[in-house]
Tab-separated table of C-alpha atoms in Angstrom:
chain	number	residue	atom	x	y	z
F	13	UNK	CA	-7.267	112.638	-144.751
F	14	UNK	CA	-6.371	116.159	-143.963
F	15	UNK	CA	-5.236	117.279	-140.622
F	16	UNK	CA	-8.383	119.291	-140.189
F	17	UNK	CA	-10.454	116.118	-140.427
F	18	UNK	CA	-8.450	114.216	-137.728
F	19	UNK	CA	-9.858	113.962	-134.240
F	20	UNK	CA	-7.238	113.607	-131.431
F	21	UNK	CA	-8.275	112.662	-127.925
F	22	UNK	CA	-5.859	113.162	-124.931
F	23	UNK	CA	-5.969	111.130	-121.742
F	24	UNK	CA	-4.398	112.225	-118.507
F	25	UNK	CA	-3.328	109.914	-115.689
F	26	UNK	CA	-5.473	110.563	-112.534
F	27	UNK	CA	-3.725	112.173	-109.572
F	28	UNK	CA	-2.591	110.041	-106.644
F	29	UNK	CA	-5.512	111.065	-104.341
F	30	UNK	CA	-7.894	110.268	-107.126
F	31	UNK	CA	-6.250	106.830	-107.555
F	32	UNK	CA	-6.635	106.134	-103.856
F	33	UNK	CA	-10.260	107.051	-103.776
F	34	UNK	CA	-10.913	105.062	-106.918
F	35	UNK	CA	-9.245	102.071	-105.326
F	36	UNK	CA	-11.295	102.198	-102.110
F	37	UNK	CA	-14.467	102.752	-104.161
F	38	UNK	CA	-13.807	99.456	-105.938
F	39	UNK	CA	-12.634	97.612	-102.818
F	40	UNK	CA	-15.004	98.458	-100.006
F	41	UNK	CA	-13.701	95.726	-97.711
F	42	UNK	CA	-10.217	97.318	-97.801
F	43	UNK	CA	-11.691	100.724	-96.972
F	44	UNK	CA	-13.560	99.219	-93.948
F	45	UNK	CA	-10.378	97.451	-92.786
F	46	UNK	CA	-8.392	100.657	-93.066
F	47	UNK	CA	-10.968	102.525	-91.025
F	48	UNK	CA	-10.967	99.778	-88.355
F	49	UNK	CA	-7.197	99.870	-88.250
F	50	UNK	CA	-7.175	103.685	-87.663
F	51	UNK	CA	-9.743	103.381	-84.868
F	52	UNK	CA	-7.691	100.677	-83.122
F	53	UNK	CA	-4.575	102.878	-83.343
F	54	UNK	CA	-6.561	105.667	-81.837
F	55	UNK	CA	-7.819	103.576	-78.898
F	56	UNK	CA	-4.299	102.215	-78.287
F	57	UNK	CA	-2.832	105.664	-78.329
F	58	UNK	CA	-5.442	107.013	-75.852
F	59	UNK	CA	-4.778	104.124	-73.454
F	60	UNK	CA	-1.090	104.956	-73.380
F	61	UNK	CA	-1.436	108.770	-73.244
F	62	UNK	CA	-0.349	110.149	-69.879
F	63	UNK	CA	-2.875	112.858	-68.927
F	64	UNK	CA	-2.973	114.887	-65.746
F	65	UNK	CA	-5.345	117.653	-64.603
F	66	UNK	CA	-2.253	119.448	-63.177
F	67	UNK	CA	0.763	118.143	-65.076
F	68	UNK	CA	4.212	118.381	-63.514
F	69	UNK	CA	5.824	121.137	-65.504
F	70	UNK	CA	8.926	123.011	-64.478
F	71	UNK	CA	7.786	126.599	-63.942
F	72	UNK	CA	11.193	128.206	-64.363
F	73	UNK	CA	10.802	130.651	-61.499
F	74	UNK	CA	11.587	130.894	-57.768
F	75	UNK	CA	11.009	133.280	-54.905
F	76	UNK	CA	13.106	134.822	-52.220
F	77	UNK	CA	11.390	135.876	-48.932
F	78	UNK	CA	13.134	137.745	-46.084
F	79	UNK	CA	11.501	138.757	-42.817
F	80	UNK	CA	12.745	141.739	-40.866
F	81	UNK	CA	10.457	142.389	-37.988
F	82	UNK	CA	9.722	145.946	-36.929
F	83	UNK	CA	11.508	147.389	-39.998
F	84	UNK	CA	9.806	149.939	-42.187
F	85	UNK	CA	9.168	149.476	-45.935
F	86	UNK	CA	11.869	152.021	-46.893
F	87	UNK	CA	14.453	150.329	-44.656
F	88	UNK	CA	13.514	146.881	-46.071
F	89	UNK	CA	13.900	148.277	-49.603
F	90	UNK	CA	17.296	149.912	-49.067
F	91	UNK	CA	18.997	147.265	-46.940
F	92	UNK	CA	17.338	144.077	-47.991
F	93	UNK	CA	15.633	144.162	-51.293
F	94	UNK	CA	18.183	146.272	-53.313
F	95	UNK	CA	21.309	144.239	-52.178
F	96	UNK	CA	19.532	141.013	-52.930
F	97	UNK	CA	18.456	142.233	-56.366
F	98	UNK	CA	21.992	143.306	-57.304
F	99	UNK	CA	23.366	139.852	-56.371
F	100	UNK	CA	20.560	137.972	-58.168
F	101	UNK	CA	20.803	140.019	-61.361
F	102	UNK	CA	24.453	138.993	-61.755
F	103	UNK	CA	23.401	135.346	-62.389
F	104	UNK	CA	23.493	134.303	-66.110
F	105	UNK	CA	20.297	132.184	-65.828
F	106	UNK	CA	18.165	135.043	-64.593
F	107	UNK	CA	15.929	136.755	-67.113
F	108	UNK	CA	14.062	139.211	-64.942
F	109	UNK	CA	12.919	139.869	-61.387
F	110	UNK	CA	10.067	141.567	-59.607
F	111	UNK	CA	10.129	142.620	-55.966
F	112	UNK	CA	7.848	143.814	-53.195
F	113	UNK	CA	9.049	145.608	-50.172
F	114	UNK	CA	6.707	146.151	-47.219
F	115	UNK	CA	6.815	146.673	-43.468
F	116	UNK	CA	8.653	143.752	-41.970
F	117	UNK	CA	9.325	141.667	-45.063
F	118	UNK	CA	10.634	141.591	-48.636
F	119	UNK	CA	9.659	139.278	-51.476
F	120	UNK	CA	11.517	138.825	-54.795
F	121	UNK	CA	10.192	136.772	-57.770
F	122	UNK	CA	13.020	135.483	-59.955
F	123	UNK	CA	12.262	134.324	-63.527
F	124	UNK	CA	14.904	132.219	-65.272
F	125	UNK	CA	15.775	132.223	-68.976
F	126	UNK	CA	14.132	129.726	-71.267
F	127	UNK	CA	16.169	126.586	-71.578
F	128	UNK	CA	18.120	127.197	-68.418
F	129	UNK	CA	18.936	124.260	-66.104
F	130	UNK	CA	16.334	124.863	-63.447
F	131	UNK	CA	18.033	122.854	-60.654
F	132	UNK	CA	21.385	124.550	-61.278
F	133	UNK	CA	19.699	127.969	-61.550
F	134	UNK	CA	18.017	127.470	-58.153
F	135	UNK	CA	21.329	126.323	-56.620
F	136	UNK	CA	23.104	129.379	-57.972
F	137	UNK	CA	20.263	131.544	-56.637
F	138	UNK	CA	20.735	130.162	-53.151
F	139	UNK	CA	24.400	130.823	-53.257
F	140	UNK	CA	23.890	134.390	-54.420
F	141	UNK	CA	21.356	135.032	-51.688
F	142	UNK	CA	23.604	133.530	-49.018
F	143	UNK	CA	26.463	135.826	-50.118
F	144	UNK	CA	24.450	138.979	-49.272
F	145	UNK	CA	25.137	140.474	-45.806
F	146	UNK	CA	21.731	141.365	-44.431
F	147	UNK	CA	21.116	143.845	-41.484
F	148	UNK	CA	21.096	142.599	-37.930
F	149	UNK	CA	17.630	141.502	-36.822
F	150	UNK	CA	16.557	140.214	-40.182
F	151	UNK	CA	15.913	136.507	-40.509
F	152	UNK	CA	17.559	134.013	-42.813
F	153	UNK	CA	16.248	134.315	-46.404
F	154	UNK	CA	14.002	131.636	-47.701
F	155	UNK	CA	14.420	130.475	-51.384
F	156	UNK	CA	11.358	128.662	-52.618
F	157	UNK	CA	10.820	126.935	-55.983
F	158	UNK	CA	7.532	127.852	-57.529
F	159	UNK	CA	5.156	125.224	-58.739
F	160	UNK	CA	1.697	125.275	-60.389
F	161	UNK	CA	0.100	124.485	-57.058
F	162	UNK	CA	0.755	128.012	-55.791
F	163	UNK	CA	-1.840	129.548	-53.466
F	164	UNK	CA	-4.925	130.740	-55.286
F	165	UNK	CA	-6.628	132.622	-52.439
F	166	UNK	CA	-5.056	134.822	-49.799
F	167	UNK	CA	-7.110	135.553	-46.631
F	168	UNK	CA	-5.881	138.372	-44.392
F	169	UNK	CA	-7.016	138.830	-40.827
F	170	UNK	CA	-6.581	142.083	-38.938
F	171	UNK	CA	-7.097	142.826	-35.273
F	172	UNK	CA	-6.777	145.991	-33.144
F	173	UNK	CA	-5.731	144.072	-30.046
F	174	UNK	CA	-2.947	141.734	-29.229
F	175	UNK	CA	-1.772	139.664	-32.264
F	176	UNK	CA	-1.569	136.567	-30.046
F	177	UNK	CA	-5.346	136.665	-29.529
F	178	UNK	CA	-5.764	135.861	-33.195
F	179	UNK	CA	-3.976	132.501	-32.905
F	180	UNK	CA	-7.051	130.400	-31.860
F	181	UNK	CA	-9.186	131.963	-34.557
F	182	UNK	CA	-6.542	131.340	-37.319
F	183	UNK	CA	-6.119	127.675	-36.259
F	184	UNK	CA	-9.894	127.245	-36.139
F	185	UNK	CA	-10.222	128.669	-39.688
F	186	UNK	CA	-7.406	126.413	-40.862
F	187	UNK	CA	-8.987	123.366	-39.331
F	188	UNK	CA	-12.403	124.101	-40.901
F	189	UNK	CA	-10.963	124.648	-44.351
F	190	UNK	CA	-9.043	121.355	-44.206
F	191	UNK	CA	-12.258	119.599	-43.215
F	192	UNK	CA	-13.878	121.006	-46.304
F	193	UNK	CA	-11.277	119.367	-48.531
F	194	UNK	CA	-8.597	121.982	-48.998
F	195	UNK	CA	-5.341	119.896	-48.802
F	196	UNK	CA	-2.747	122.620	-48.131
F	197	UNK	CA	-2.889	125.798	-46.130
F	198	UNK	CA	-0.071	128.115	-45.223
F	199	UNK	CA	-0.132	130.524	-42.302
F	200	UNK	CA	2.081	133.618	-42.183
F	201	UNK	CA	2.579	136.310	-39.518
F	202	UNK	CA	1.981	134.475	-36.248
F	203	UNK	CA	4.809	134.368	-33.745
F	204	UNK	CA	6.165	130.964	-32.965
F	205	UNK	CA	5.643	129.999	-29.357
F	206	UNK	CA	8.924	130.363	-27.519
F	207	UNK	CA	9.958	129.427	-24.012
F	208	UNK	CA	12.655	131.515	-22.248
F	209	UNK	CA	14.309	130.068	-19.126
F	210	UNK	CA	16.141	132.288	-16.728
F	211	UNK	CA	18.227	130.702	-13.962
F	212	UNK	CA	20.511	132.276	-11.395
F	213	UNK	CA	24.031	131.022	-10.588
F	214	UNK	CA	22.817	130.222	-7.119
F	215	UNK	CA	20.233	127.762	-8.435
F	216	UNK	CA	22.784	126.130	-10.623
F	217	UNK	CA	25.202	125.723	-7.737
F	218	UNK	CA	22.491	124.429	-5.379
F	219	UNK	CA	21.615	121.545	-7.799
F	220	UNK	CA	25.160	120.939	-9.037
F	221	UNK	CA	24.224	121.875	-12.582
F	222	UNK	CA	26.177	123.632	-15.279
F	223	UNK	CA	24.805	125.589	-18.186
F	224	UNK	CA	25.921	122.844	-20.592
F	225	UNK	CA	24.271	120.100	-18.630
F	226	UNK	CA	21.065	122.053	-18.264
F	227	UNK	CA	21.089	122.817	-21.956
F	228	UNK	CA	21.510	119.130	-22.847
F	229	UNK	CA	18.656	118.149	-20.598
F	230	UNK	CA	16.384	120.733	-22.164
F	231	UNK	CA	17.326	119.602	-25.648
F	232	UNK	CA	16.481	116.016	-24.655
F	233	UNK	CA	13.074	117.155	-23.355
F	234	UNK	CA	12.507	119.147	-26.522
F	235	UNK	CA	13.284	116.093	-28.614
F	236	UNK	CA	10.735	114.074	-26.800
F	237	UNK	CA	8.026	116.708	-27.021
F	238	UNK	CA	7.578	118.623	-30.271
F	239	UNK	CA	7.145	122.051	-28.772
F	240	UNK	CA	8.188	124.078	-31.794
F	241	UNK	CA	11.472	125.987	-32.171
F	242	UNK	CA	13.736	127.521	-29.537
F	243	UNK	CA	16.551	130.010	-30.151
F	244	UNK	CA	16.402	133.030	-32.314
F	245	UNK	CA	13.212	135.054	-31.911
F	246	UNK	CA	10.877	134.382	-34.767
F	247	UNK	CA	8.652	137.427	-34.754
F	248	UNK	CA	6.907	137.822	-38.126
F	249	UNK	CA	8.423	134.583	-39.498
F	250	UNK	CA	6.569	132.555	-42.013
F	251	UNK	CA	4.900	129.595	-40.427
F	252	UNK	CA	4.330	126.654	-42.764
F	253	UNK	CA	1.773	124.068	-41.535
């Protein structure tokens, strides 16, 4: 028989996916068991999956707020914002900053580098802010860690009269919003109530008091009744309620 008369047939081994499909086609029970096993794994995984609407994620940013009552925006920029920016930018963990200077206050947003130790970065930020000498009359800077529960709506109230007249209205709005289910509300701009006591040396001598004994008695009264803060004037301070 010549080579031209021969008939050669070649067979190829099926690929691995084809073998698997062929196996399950012949063994339907195994296919059903495999499907049931996968479903059980999915149900088990869902039951152990920790899900949150607002997960706790480190934002990697913080803010610095400084109040300087009665100061103009340019003075705030030159004597508060710029010195703070220089000190903050020297930190290795800082990636970038943004700032806002306005009449009576300054705000700086500090964004840290990816992978930086957030707690250490905030601690270094506080030290850098504390090292800056701010002008007389400005209040102590506040360093605040940002979170994903930051305010979503800002409501500003203006009034042509005395600012103190707005206090009842502000507190009334705050109370109504909380009754509607808003869990956290922050109020800025209102002066903290402050009581100044003036006493003459004659009155002290008449009652046998000293300034130290009178101060101790007032502190004791203040501890018993939460009347706010006494001491440095807090005009324009941020009031957190």
